[in-house]
Amino acid sequence: MAASSSSFTPAAVREMQRDLESQANALSKIQKDISKNHQVRKQYTIQVGENELVLKELELVNEEANVYKLIGPVLVKQDLAEAKANVKKRIEYISAELKRMDRALKDLEEKQNSKKESIFKLQQQMQAVQAKA
Amino acid sequence: MAAATRKGTATPLGAVFSPEETRRAVARVTEAAAGRRAELARLQGFAADNAALVSLVQRLPDELSHEIMVPFGGAAFFPGRLIHTNELLVLLGEGYYAERSAKQTTEILRRRGMELEAQVEAMKATIADFEAEAKFFESTAAEASEGLVEIREEYDEGTEINSSTLDASSSATGMSDKNRVHAQIMARLDELEMEEKEAGSSSEEDGEEDEEDEEEDAGPSEDDEEEGDVLSDDNDHQNASFGASFSGSGRNDQSHGSAQPKSILKKPVGKEILKGASLAPSARTPHSVFPGQASIINSEIQLPTKKAVSFQDDNKHIIGSSKSSPLPQCPEYSSSLLKVSSDNTSHERKIISSGQKQAFTGSIIEHDANMSTFQPSKSEDLQNPAISPRPVSRFKMQKGGR
């Protein structure tokens, strides 16, 4: 905003207020995104933990044992090696997702901070204008 | 706690942390703690289920087949038999099942149980953290509402030397009672020091005599010196660690050897020292210890220590003096300290050890002559009253002890 503290006109003030509002909205949106990110991250973390547990057990199972996978209402017999590979791939995928979410979270946080700063500056300007007015 | 003679600012604690906000913070934290507690209950339910399952699975292969009532539909049962009692399809997670025997299943369940236990412990830890936070907020809120005032005063080294202002200064900084006592002791020691300086050689002679006596009492402690080095490595250990590290060298109940001085020198936080002193078992020593310790430590630790230099020297001596009376450098002061400490031969030197990171980097070395008699007295450090029995005793003599 180019509004300087010397603009006393009510129009300029209103414009500043509107600007402030929009920035505040953007900030709240960013915050919501951040919290959603946290949720998803938590979910992913739990899943990756569970998958690692499964992998550990699969390692302990001896070769002849039968492994089944629940697909819908059906228990399908699976090959041990195949099951292990699937679980490993799942773990890798989820870890990659987690990393992506981390990066996104960092970006969001940065944006949030910059938004906060701009809002703050705007507020200061408004106060200056109102003080003079 | 009013700042009598100095300029300063008095800010009511309520202004800094408004009681309302603090109470709200307390509420927030307790809410979070409650949430965690619900989670904890859930996890504990899982753990209980797991245990029940383990016992059931262990009973299954006892029989070839079990007679049971099989549930049928929503509200009916019919009699039946459970066969193949050793074959179990175990859910491994993520929709994966494995056929396992009963024994293998119990293994799996046991491992799962351990995981749950770990999670439960972690949850308990977070809850404890929350509770601690809530308690802290609560106390702050209480203080703020009572109108506690935080007073800050400028530190003026010149006026500080006059012990009469000690109280004001200590209260000014808003220190706890212990620190105030500390400061008072320090002030007294300052006076003592000045008196000793005036006394001059006479004190030196006395001190040396005491030192010799102490050395004999102390006994050999060359090994302790090494321990002292070890102690010095523990610079950042707090009182708790003092106990631990010191107890290690417990063999020398009366060892006030070099180790002590080193450890003392390097241990941080005078406050800790005081605490350590209070922890010390010996009844009589805590008081006597304070003067010596407090002063020494204070001098070491507090930034505005008036006589940092002199204290440092004293510390060096004091450390050595505990039983072995090192005194090489500040005979005047140290001798007095030594005398004081003689009374507290058994005192731990915790205080010394706890305090001083800053002051003593090479001071210990200087006491080599006396260090040989030092014993690591780690346990003694705890009490540290006996930094130097002499000084304390002298102090007591002059000030009636604390």
Coordinates of C-alpha atoms in Angstrom, one line a residue:
Chain A
M1 CA 0.0 0.0 0.0
A2 CA 1.3 3.4 -0.9
A3 CA -0.9 5.1 1.7
S4 CA 1.4 7.3 3.6
S5 CA 0.7 8.7 7.0
S6 CA 0.0 12.0 5.4
S7 CA -3.2 10.8 3.7
F8 CA -6.0 11.8 6.0
T9 CA -8.8 11.5 3.6
P10 CA -11.5 9.1 4.9
A11 CA -11.4 7.3 1.6
A12 CA -7.8 6.5 2.1
V13 CA -8.4 5.4 5.6
R14 CA -11.2 3.2 4.5
E15 CA -9.0 1.7 1.9
M16 CA -6.4 1.0 4.4
Q17 CA -9.0 -0.7 6.6
R18 CA -10.1 -2.9 3.7
D19 CA -6.6 -3.8 3.0
L20 CA -6.1 -4.7 6.6
E21 CA -9.1 -6.9 6.5
S22 CA -8.1 -8.7 3.4
Q23 CA -4.7 -9.3 4.9
A24 CA -6.2 -10.6 8.1
N25 CA -8.3 -13.0 6.1
A26 CA -5.3 -14.2 4.2
L27 CA -3.5 -14.7 7.5
S28 CA -6.3 -16.8 9.0
K29 CA -6.4 -18.9 5.8
I30 CA -2.7 -19.5 6.1
Q31 CA -3.1 -20.5 9.7
K32 CA -5.8 -22.9 8.8
D33 CA -3.6 -24.5 6.2
I34 CA -0.9 -24.9 8.8
S35 CA -3.1 -26.7 11.2
K36 CA -4.4 -28.9 8.4
N37 CA -0.8 -29.7 7.5
H38 CA -0.2 -30.6 11.1
Q39 CA -3.1 -33.0 11.1
V40 CA -2.1 -34.7 8.0
R41 CA 1.5 -35.0 9.2
K42 CA 0.3 -36.6 12.4
Q43 CA -1.7 -39.1 10.4
Y44 CA 1.2 -39.9 8.2
T45 CA 3.5 -40.3 11.1
I46 CA 1.2 -42.8 12.7
Q47 CA 0.9 -44.8 9.4
V48 CA 4.6 -44.9 8.9
G49 CA 5.1 -46.2 12.4
E50 CA 2.6 -48.9 11.9
N51 CA 4.1 -49.9 8.6
E52 CA 7.5 -50.2 10.2
L53 CA 6.0 -52.4 12.8
V54 CA 4.5 -54.7 10.2
L55 CA 7.8 -54.9 8.4
K56 CA 9.5 -55.9 11.6
E57 CA 7.1 -58.7 12.1
L58 CA 7.3 -59.8 8.5
E59 CA 11.1 -60.1 8.9
L60 CA 10.5 -62.4 11.8
V61 CA 8.1 -64.7 10.0
N62 CA 9.8 -67.7 8.5
E63 CA 9.6 -68.4 4.8
E64 CA 7.0 -71.1 4.8
A65 CA 4.4 -69.1 6.8
N66 CA 1.3 -67.8 5.0
V67 CA 0.7 -64.2 4.8
Y68 CA -2.6 -62.8 3.9
K69 CA -3.8 -59.3 3.0
L70 CA -7.2 -58.0 3.8
I71 CA -8.6 -56.5 0.6
G72 CA -12.1 -55.4 1.3
P73 CA -13.9 -58.4 2.8
V74 CA -11.5 -60.8 1.3
L75 CA -8.4 -62.3 2.9
V76 CA -6.0 -62.9 0.0
K77 CA -3.0 -65.1 0.4
Q78 CA 0.2 -63.2 -0.4
D79 CA 3.7 -64.1 -1.0
L80 CA 6.0 -63.2 1.8
A81 CA 8.6 -61.5 -0.4
E82 CA 5.9 -59.6 -2.2
A83 CA 4.3 -58.5 1.0
K84 CA 7.6 -57.3 2.4
A85 CA 8.3 -55.3 -0.8
N86 CA 4.8 -53.8 -0.7
V87 CA 5.2 -52.6 2.9
K88 CA 8.7 -51.2 2.2
K89 CA 7.3 -49.3 -0.7
R90 CA 4.5 -48.0 1.4
I91 CA 6.9 -46.8 4.0
E92 CA 9.0 -45.0 1.4
Y93 CA 6.0 -43.3 -0.1
I94 CA 4.7 -42.1 3.2
S95 CA 8.1 -40.8 4.2
A96 CA 8.4 -38.8 1.0
E97 CA 5.0 -37.4 1.6
L98 CA 6.0 -36.4 5.1
K99 CA 9.0 -34.6 3.8
R100 CA 6.9 -32.8 1.2
M101 CA 4.5 -31.7 4.0
D102 CA 7.4 -30.5 6.0
R103 CA 8.5 -28.3 3.2
A104 CA 5.0 -27.0 2.6
L105 CA 4.7 -26.3 6.3
K106 CA 7.8 -24.3 6.3
D107 CA 6.7 -22.3 3.4
L108 CA 3.3 -21.7 5.0
E109 CA 5.0 -20.5 8.2
E110 CA 7.2 -18.1 6.4
K111 CA 4.2 -16.7 4.5
Q112 CA 2.4 -16.4 7.8
N113 CA 5.2 -14.5 9.4
S114 CA 5.5 -12.1 6.5
K115 CA 1.8 -11.6 6.5
K116 CA 1.9 -10.8 10.2
E117 CA 4.6 -8.3 9.6
S118 CA 2.7 -6.5 6.8
I119 CA -0.4 -6.4 8.9
F120 CA 1.5 -5.0 11.7
K121 CA 3.0 -2.3 9.6
L122 CA -0.4 -1.5 8.2
Q123 CA -1.8 -1.2 11.6
Q124 CA 0.9 1.2 12.6
Q125 CA 0.2 3.3 9.6
M126 CA -3.5 3.3 10.4
Q127 CA -2.7 4.4 13.9
A128 CA -0.5 7.2 12.7
V129 CA -3.2 8.3 10.3
Q130 CA -5.9 8.2 12.9
A131 CA -3.7 10.0 15.4
K132 CA -3.1 12.8 12.9
A133 CA -6.7 12.9 11.9
Chain B
M1 CA 12.0 -5.2 49.4
A2 CA 12.0 -1.5 48.8
A3 CA 15.0 0.1 47.1
A4 CA 16.0 2.5 49.8
T5 CA 19.0 4.3 48.7
R6 CA 19.3 3.7 45.0
K7 CA 17.4 4.6 42.0
G8 CA 15.7 1.8 40.3
T9 CA 12.4 0.7 38.8
A10 CA 9.7 -1.1 40.5
T11 CA 7.4 -2.9 38.3
P12 CA 4.5 -4.7 39.7
L13 CA 4.6 -8.3 38.6
G14 CA 1.0 -8.0 37.7
A15 CA 1.9 -5.6 35.0
V16 CA 4.4 -7.8 33.3
F17 CA 2.2 -10.9 33.6
S18 CA -1.3 -9.9 34.0
P19 CA -3.1 -12.3 36.4
E20 CA -5.9 -12.8 34.0
E21 CA -3.7 -13.9 31.2
T22 CA -1.8 -16.1 33.4
R23 CA -4.9 -17.8 34.7
R24 CA -6.0 -18.2 31.1
A25 CA -2.7 -19.8 30.3
V26 CA -3.2 -22.1 33.2
A27 CA -6.6 -23.1 31.9
R28 CA -5.2 -23.7 28.5
V29 CA -2.4 -25.9 29.8
T30 CA -4.7 -27.9 32.0
E31 CA -7.0 -28.5 29.0
A32 CA -4.1 -29.8 27.0
A33 CA -3.1 -32.0 29.9
A34 CA -6.6 -33.3 30.2
G35 CA -6.6 -34.2 26.5
R36 CA -3.3 -36.0 27.0
R37 CA -4.7 -37.8 30.0
A38 CA -7.6 -39.1 27.9
E39 CA -5.1 -40.4 25.4
L40 CA -3.2 -42.0 28.1
A41 CA -6.3 -43.8 29.4
R42 CA -6.9 -45.1 25.9
L43 CA -3.4 -46.4 25.6
Q44 CA -3.6 -48.1 28.9
G45 CA -6.8 -49.7 27.8
F46 CA -5.0 -51.1 24.8
A47 CA -2.2 -52.4 27.0
A48 CA -4.8 -54.2 29.2
D49 CA -6.5 -55.7 26.2
N50 CA -3.2 -56.9 25.0
A51 CA -2.3 -58.6 28.2
A52 CA -5.7 -60.3 28.3
L53 CA -5.2 -61.5 24.8
V54 CA -1.8 -62.9 25.6
S55 CA -3.2 -65.0 28.4
L56 CA -6.0 -66.3 26.3
V57 CA -3.7 -67.2 23.4
Q58 CA -1.6 -69.1 25.9
R59 CA -4.5 -71.1 27.1
L60 CA -5.8 -72.0 23.6
P61 CA -3.3 -74.8 22.7
D62 CA -3.9 -76.5 26.0
E63 CA -6.7 -78.5 24.5
L64 CA -7.1 -80.1 21.1
S65 CA -10.5 -78.5 20.9
H66 CA -12.5 -76.2 23.2
E67 CA -16.2 -76.5 23.8
I68 CA -17.7 -73.0 23.4
M69 CA -21.0 -71.2 22.8
V70 CA -20.6 -69.6 19.4
P71 CA -22.4 -66.3 18.8
F72 CA -24.8 -66.4 15.9
G73 CA -26.4 -63.3 14.6
G74 CA -27.1 -60.5 17.0
A75 CA -28.6 -62.3 19.9
A76 CA -28.2 -66.0 19.6
F77 CA -25.6 -68.6 20.4
F78 CA -25.1 -72.2 19.6
P79 CA -22.8 -74.7 21.1
G80 CA -19.7 -75.5 19.1
R81 CA -16.1 -76.4 19.2
L82 CA -13.0 -74.4 18.7
I83 CA -10.5 -76.6 16.7
H84 CA -7.1 -76.1 15.3
T85 CA -6.3 -74.4 18.5
N86 CA -2.7 -73.8 17.6
E87 CA -3.2 -72.0 14.3
L88 CA -3.9 -68.3 14.5
L89 CA -4.2 -65.7 11.9
V90 CA -2.5 -62.6 13.5
L91 CA -3.1 -59.1 12.3
L92 CA 0.3 -57.5 11.7
G93 CA -1.0 -54.1 10.8
E94 CA -2.1 -52.3 7.7
G95 CA -4.3 -55.2 6.6
Y96 CA -1.6 -57.8 6.7
Y97 CA -2.3 -61.1 8.4
A98 CA 0.1 -63.9 9.1
E99 CA -0.6 -67.5 10.1
R100 CA 1.3 -68.2 13.3
S101 CA 1.3 -70.7 16.1
A102 CA 0.2 -69.8 19.6
K103 CA 3.7 -69.3 20.8
Q104 CA 4.7 -67.1 17.9
T105 CA 1.5 -65.1 18.4
T106 CA 2.4 -64.5 22.0
E107 CA 5.8 -63.2 20.9
I108 CA 4.1 -60.8 18.5
L109 CA 1.7 -59.6 21.1
R110 CA 4.5 -59.2 23.6
R111 CA 6.4 -56.9 21.2
R112 CA 3.2 -54.9 20.6
G113 CA 2.8 -54.6 24.3
M114 CA 6.3 -53.2 24.6
E115 CA 5.5 -50.6 22.0
L116 CA 2.4 -49.6 23.9
E117 CA 4.4 -49.3 27.1
A118 CA 6.8 -47.0 25.4
Q119 CA 4.0 -44.8 24.2
V120 CA 2.4 -44.8 27.6
E121 CA 5.6 -43.6 29.1
A122 CA 6.0 -40.9 26.6
M123 CA 2.5 -39.7 27.2
K124 CA 3.0 -39.7 30.9
A125 CA 6.1 -37.5 30.4
T126 CA 4.2 -35.0 28.3
I127 CA 1.5 -34.8 30.9
A128 CA 4.0 -34.2 33.6
D129 CA 5.5 -31.4 31.6
F130 CA 2.1 -29.8 31.2
E131 CA 1.4 -30.1 34.8
A132 CA 4.7 -28.4 35.7
E133 CA 3.9 -25.6 33.3
A134 CA 0.4 -25.2 34.8
K135 CA 1.9 -25.1 38.3
F136 CA 4.3 -22.5 37.3
F137 CA 1.7 -20.3 35.7
E138 CA -0.5 -20.8 38.7
S139 CA 2.2 -19.6 41.0
T140 CA 2.9 -16.6 38.8
A141 CA -0.7 -15.7 38.7
A142 CA -0.9 -15.9 42.4
E143 CA 2.1 -13.8 42.9
A144 CA 0.9 -11.3 40.4
S145 CA -2.4 -10.9 42.0
E146 CA -0.8 -10.4 45.4
G147 CA 0.9 -7.4 44.0
L148 CA 4.4 -8.7 44.0
V149 CA 6.7 -6.0 42.8
E150 CA 9.8 -6.6 40.8
I151 CA 12.4 -4.1 41.7
R152 CA 15.5 -3.4 39.7
E153 CA 18.3 -1.3 40.9
E154 CA 21.4 -0.2 39.3
Y155 CA 24.5 -1.8 40.6
D156 CA 27.1 0.5 41.8
E157 CA 30.3 -1.2 42.8
G158 CA 31.4 1.5 45.1
T159 CA 28.4 1.5 47.2
E160 CA 28.1 -2.2 47.1
I161 CA 31.1 -2.6 49.1
N162 CA 29.3 -1.2 52.0
S163 CA 27.5 -4.2 53.4
S164 CA 24.8 -2.1 54.8
T165 CA 23.3 -1.8 51.4
L166 CA 23.4 -5.5 50.9
D167 CA 19.9 -6.1 51.8
A168 CA 18.6 -3.5 49.5
S169 CA 20.7 -4.7 46.6
S170 CA 19.7 -8.3 47.1
S171 CA 16.1 -7.4 47.3
A172 CA 16.5 -5.1 44.5
T173 CA 17.4 -7.8 42.2
G174 CA 14.5 -9.7 43.4
M175 CA 16.5 -12.6 44.5
S176 CA 15.2 -15.3 46.6
D177 CA 15.9 -15.5 50.2
K178 CA 18.7 -17.7 49.7
N179 CA 20.4 -15.2 47.5
R180 CA 19.8 -12.5 49.9
V181 CA 21.5 -14.6 52.6
H182 CA 24.2 -15.2 50.1
A183 CA 24.7 -11.6 49.5
Q184 CA 24.7 -10.9 53.2
I185 CA 27.3 -13.5 53.8
M186 CA 29.3 -12.1 51.0
A187 CA 29.1 -8.7 52.5
R188 CA 30.3 -10.0 55.8
L189 CA 33.1 -11.8 54.2
D190 CA 34.1 -8.6 52.5
E191 CA 34.3 -6.9 55.8
L192 CA 36.2 -9.8 57.1
E193 CA 38.6 -9.6 54.3
M194 CA 39.2 -6.0 54.9
E195 CA 39.8 -6.8 58.5
E196 CA 42.2 -9.5 57.6
K197 CA 44.1 -7.3 55.3
E198 CA 44.6 -5.0 58.1
A199 CA 45.5 -7.9 60.4
G200 CA 48.1 -8.8 57.9
S201 CA 50.8 -11.2 58.8
S202 CA 49.3 -12.3 62.0
S203 CA 46.4 -13.9 60.2
E204 CA 48.8 -15.5 57.8
E205 CA 50.6 -17.2 60.5
D206 CA 47.5 -18.4 62.0
G207 CA 46.2 -19.6 58.8
E208 CA 49.3 -21.5 58.0
E209 CA 49.3 -23.3 61.3
D210 CA 45.7 -24.3 60.7
E211 CA 46.6 -25.4 57.3
E212 CA 49.2 -27.7 58.5
D213 CA 46.9 -29.3 60.9
E214 CA 44.3 -29.7 58.3
E215 CA 46.8 -31.3 56.0
E216 CA 47.5 -33.9 58.5
D217 CA 43.9 -34.6 59.0
A218 CA 43.1 -34.7 55.4
G219 CA 45.4 -37.4 54.6
P220 CA 46.8 -38.3 51.3
S221 CA 44.8 -37.4 48.4
E222 CA 46.9 -37.3 45.4
D223 CA 44.5 -39.5 43.7
D224 CA 41.9 -37.0 44.5
E225 CA 43.5 -34.5 42.5
E226 CA 42.8 -36.5 39.5
E227 CA 39.2 -36.7 40.6
G228 CA 39.3 -33.0 40.8
D229 CA 40.1 -32.9 37.2
V230 CA 37.2 -35.1 36.5
L231 CA 35.0 -32.8 38.5
S232 CA 36.2 -29.9 36.6
D233 CA 34.9 -31.5 33.5
D234 CA 31.5 -31.5 35.0
N235 CA 31.2 -27.8 34.9
D236 CA 27.7 -27.7 33.9
H237 CA 26.4 -30.2 36.3
Q238 CA 23.9 -28.9 38.7
N239 CA 23.4 -29.8 42.2
A240 CA 21.9 -33.1 41.3
S241 CA 24.9 -34.0 39.4
F242 CA 27.0 -32.8 42.2
G243 CA 25.6 -35.4 44.4
A244 CA 26.2 -37.9 41.8
S245 CA 29.7 -37.0 40.9
F246 CA 30.7 -36.2 44.4
S247 CA 29.3 -39.3 45.9
G248 CA 31.6 -41.1 43.6
S249 CA 34.5 -39.9 45.6
G250 CA 32.7 -40.4 48.9
R251 CA 35.6 -42.3 50.2
N252 CA 37.1 -39.1 51.3
D253 CA 34.6 -37.7 53.7
Q254 CA 37.0 -35.2 54.7
S255 CA 38.9 -34.8 51.6
H256 CA 38.9 -31.3 50.6
G257 CA 41.5 -31.8 48.2
S258 CA 42.4 -30.2 45.1
A259 CA 39.5 -31.8 43.4
Q260 CA 37.2 -29.7 45.3
P261 CA 38.7 -26.5 44.5
K262 CA 38.7 -27.4 40.9
S263 CA 35.3 -28.6 40.9
I264 CA 34.2 -25.8 42.9
L265 CA 35.8 -23.4 40.7
K266 CA 34.3 -24.8 37.7
K267 CA 30.8 -25.5 38.9
P268 CA 28.3 -22.9 37.9
V269 CA 25.7 -21.1 39.8
G270 CA 26.1 -19.9 43.3
K271 CA 22.5 -20.5 44.0
E272 CA 23.0 -24.1 43.4
I273 CA 25.7 -24.0 45.9
L274 CA 23.4 -22.6 48.5
K275 CA 21.0 -25.3 47.7
G276 CA 23.7 -27.8 47.9
A277 CA 24.7 -26.4 51.2
S278 CA 21.2 -26.7 52.5
L279 CA 21.2 -30.2 51.3
A280 CA 24.3 -31.0 53.3
P281 CA 23.6 -33.2 56.1
S282 CA 25.8 -31.7 58.6
A283 CA 23.7 -29.5 60.8
R284 CA 26.1 -27.0 62.0
T285 CA 27.9 -26.5 58.9
P286 CA 25.3 -25.2 56.7
H287 CA 25.4 -21.9 58.4
S288 CA 29.0 -21.6 58.8
V289 CA 29.4 -22.8 55.3
F290 CA 27.3 -20.1 53.9
P291 CA 29.6 -17.3 54.8
G292 CA 32.5 -18.9 53.2
Q293 CA 30.7 -20.5 50.4
A294 CA 28.3 -17.8 49.7
S295 CA 30.9 -15.2 49.6
I296 CA 33.1 -17.2 47.5
I297 CA 30.5 -18.3 45.2
N298 CA 28.9 -15.0 45.0
S299 CA 32.1 -13.5 44.2
E300 CA 32.5 -16.0 41.6
I301 CA 29.2 -16.0 40.1
Q302 CA 27.4 -12.8 40.5
L303 CA 28.2 -10.4 37.8
P304 CA 28.5 -7.4 40.0
T305 CA 30.7 -9.1 42.4
K306 CA 32.5 -6.5 44.1
K307 CA 35.5 -8.3 44.9
A308 CA 35.7 -10.8 42.2
V309 CA 39.4 -10.7 42.1
S310 CA 39.9 -11.0 45.7
F311 CA 37.4 -13.6 46.0
Q312 CA 38.9 -15.6 43.3
D313 CA 42.1 -15.6 45.1
D314 CA 40.3 -16.5 48.2
N315 CA 38.5 -19.2 46.5
K316 CA 41.7 -20.7 45.4
H317 CA 42.8 -20.7 48.8
I318 CA 39.7 -21.7 50.3
I319 CA 39.4 -24.6 48.1
G320 CA 42.8 -25.7 49.0
S321 CA 42.2 -25.0 52.6
S322 CA 39.4 -27.2 53.3
K323 CA 41.6 -29.6 55.0
S324 CA 44.8 -29.0 53.6
S325 CA 44.9 -25.4 53.8
P326 CA 46.3 -24.2 50.7
L327 CA 46.6 -20.6 51.2
P328 CA 49.4 -19.6 49.1
Q329 CA 48.0 -16.7 47.6
C330 CA 45.8 -14.7 49.8
P331 CA 47.1 -15.8 53.1
E332 CA 45.2 -13.1 54.9
Y333 CA 41.8 -14.0 53.6
S334 CA 42.3 -17.6 53.0
S335 CA 43.7 -18.1 56.4
S336 CA 40.6 -16.8 58.0
L337 CA 38.6 -18.9 55.7
L338 CA 40.7 -21.9 56.5
K339 CA 40.1 -21.4 60.1
V340 CA 36.5 -21.3 59.6
S341 CA 36.4 -24.4 57.6
S342 CA 38.3 -26.3 60.1
D343 CA 35.2 -26.6 62.0
N344 CA 33.5 -28.1 59.2
T345 CA 35.9 -30.6 58.1
S346 CA 33.3 -33.0 57.2
H347 CA 31.3 -30.5 55.3
E348 CA 30.8 -31.0 51.7
R349 CA 32.2 -28.5 49.5
K350 CA 29.3 -28.6 47.2
I351 CA 29.0 -25.0 47.1
I352 CA 32.3 -24.4 45.8
S353 CA 32.0 -26.9 43.3
S354 CA 28.7 -25.8 42.2
G355 CA 29.6 -22.3 41.6
Q356 CA 32.2 -21.3 39.7
K357 CA 32.7 -21.6 36.2
Q358 CA 33.9 -18.2 35.5
A359 CA 36.5 -17.5 37.9
F360 CA 38.8 -20.2 38.1
T361 CA 40.5 -21.4 35.1
G362 CA 44.0 -21.7 36.3
S363 CA 43.6 -21.0 39.9
I364 CA 43.8 -24.6 40.9
I365 CA 47.2 -25.0 39.5
E366 CA 48.4 -22.3 41.7
H367 CA 47.5 -24.3 44.7
D368 CA 49.7 -27.2 43.7
A369 CA 51.7 -26.9 46.8
N370 CA 48.7 -27.5 48.9
M371 CA 46.8 -29.5 46.5
S372 CA 48.6 -32.6 47.3
T373 CA 46.8 -32.8 50.5
F374 CA 43.5 -32.1 48.9
Q375 CA 41.1 -34.9 48.5
P376 CA 38.5 -35.0 46.0
S377 CA 35.8 -34.7 48.5
K378 CA 33.1 -34.8 46.0
S379 CA 30.6 -35.7 48.5
E380 CA 31.9 -32.9 50.5
D381 CA 31.4 -30.5 47.9
L382 CA 27.8 -30.8 48.5
Q383 CA 28.1 -29.1 51.7
N384 CA 30.8 -26.9 50.8
P385 CA 30.5 -25.2 54.0
A386 CA 34.0 -26.2 54.6
I387 CA 35.6 -24.4 51.8
S388 CA 38.0 -23.4 54.4
P389 CA 37.2 -24.3 57.9
R390 CA 39.4 -21.6 59.0
P391 CA 37.8 -18.7 57.4
V392 CA 34.5 -19.9 58.5
S393 CA 35.5 -20.3 62.0
R394 CA 37.1 -17.0 62.0
F395 CA 34.0 -15.6 60.5
K396 CA 32.0 -17.3 63.2
M397 CA 34.3 -15.9 65.8
Q398 CA 33.9 -12.5 64.5
K399 CA 30.4 -12.5 63.4
G400 CA 29.0 -15.1 65.7
G401 CA 28.5 -17.5 62.9
R402 CA 25.5 -17.9 60.7

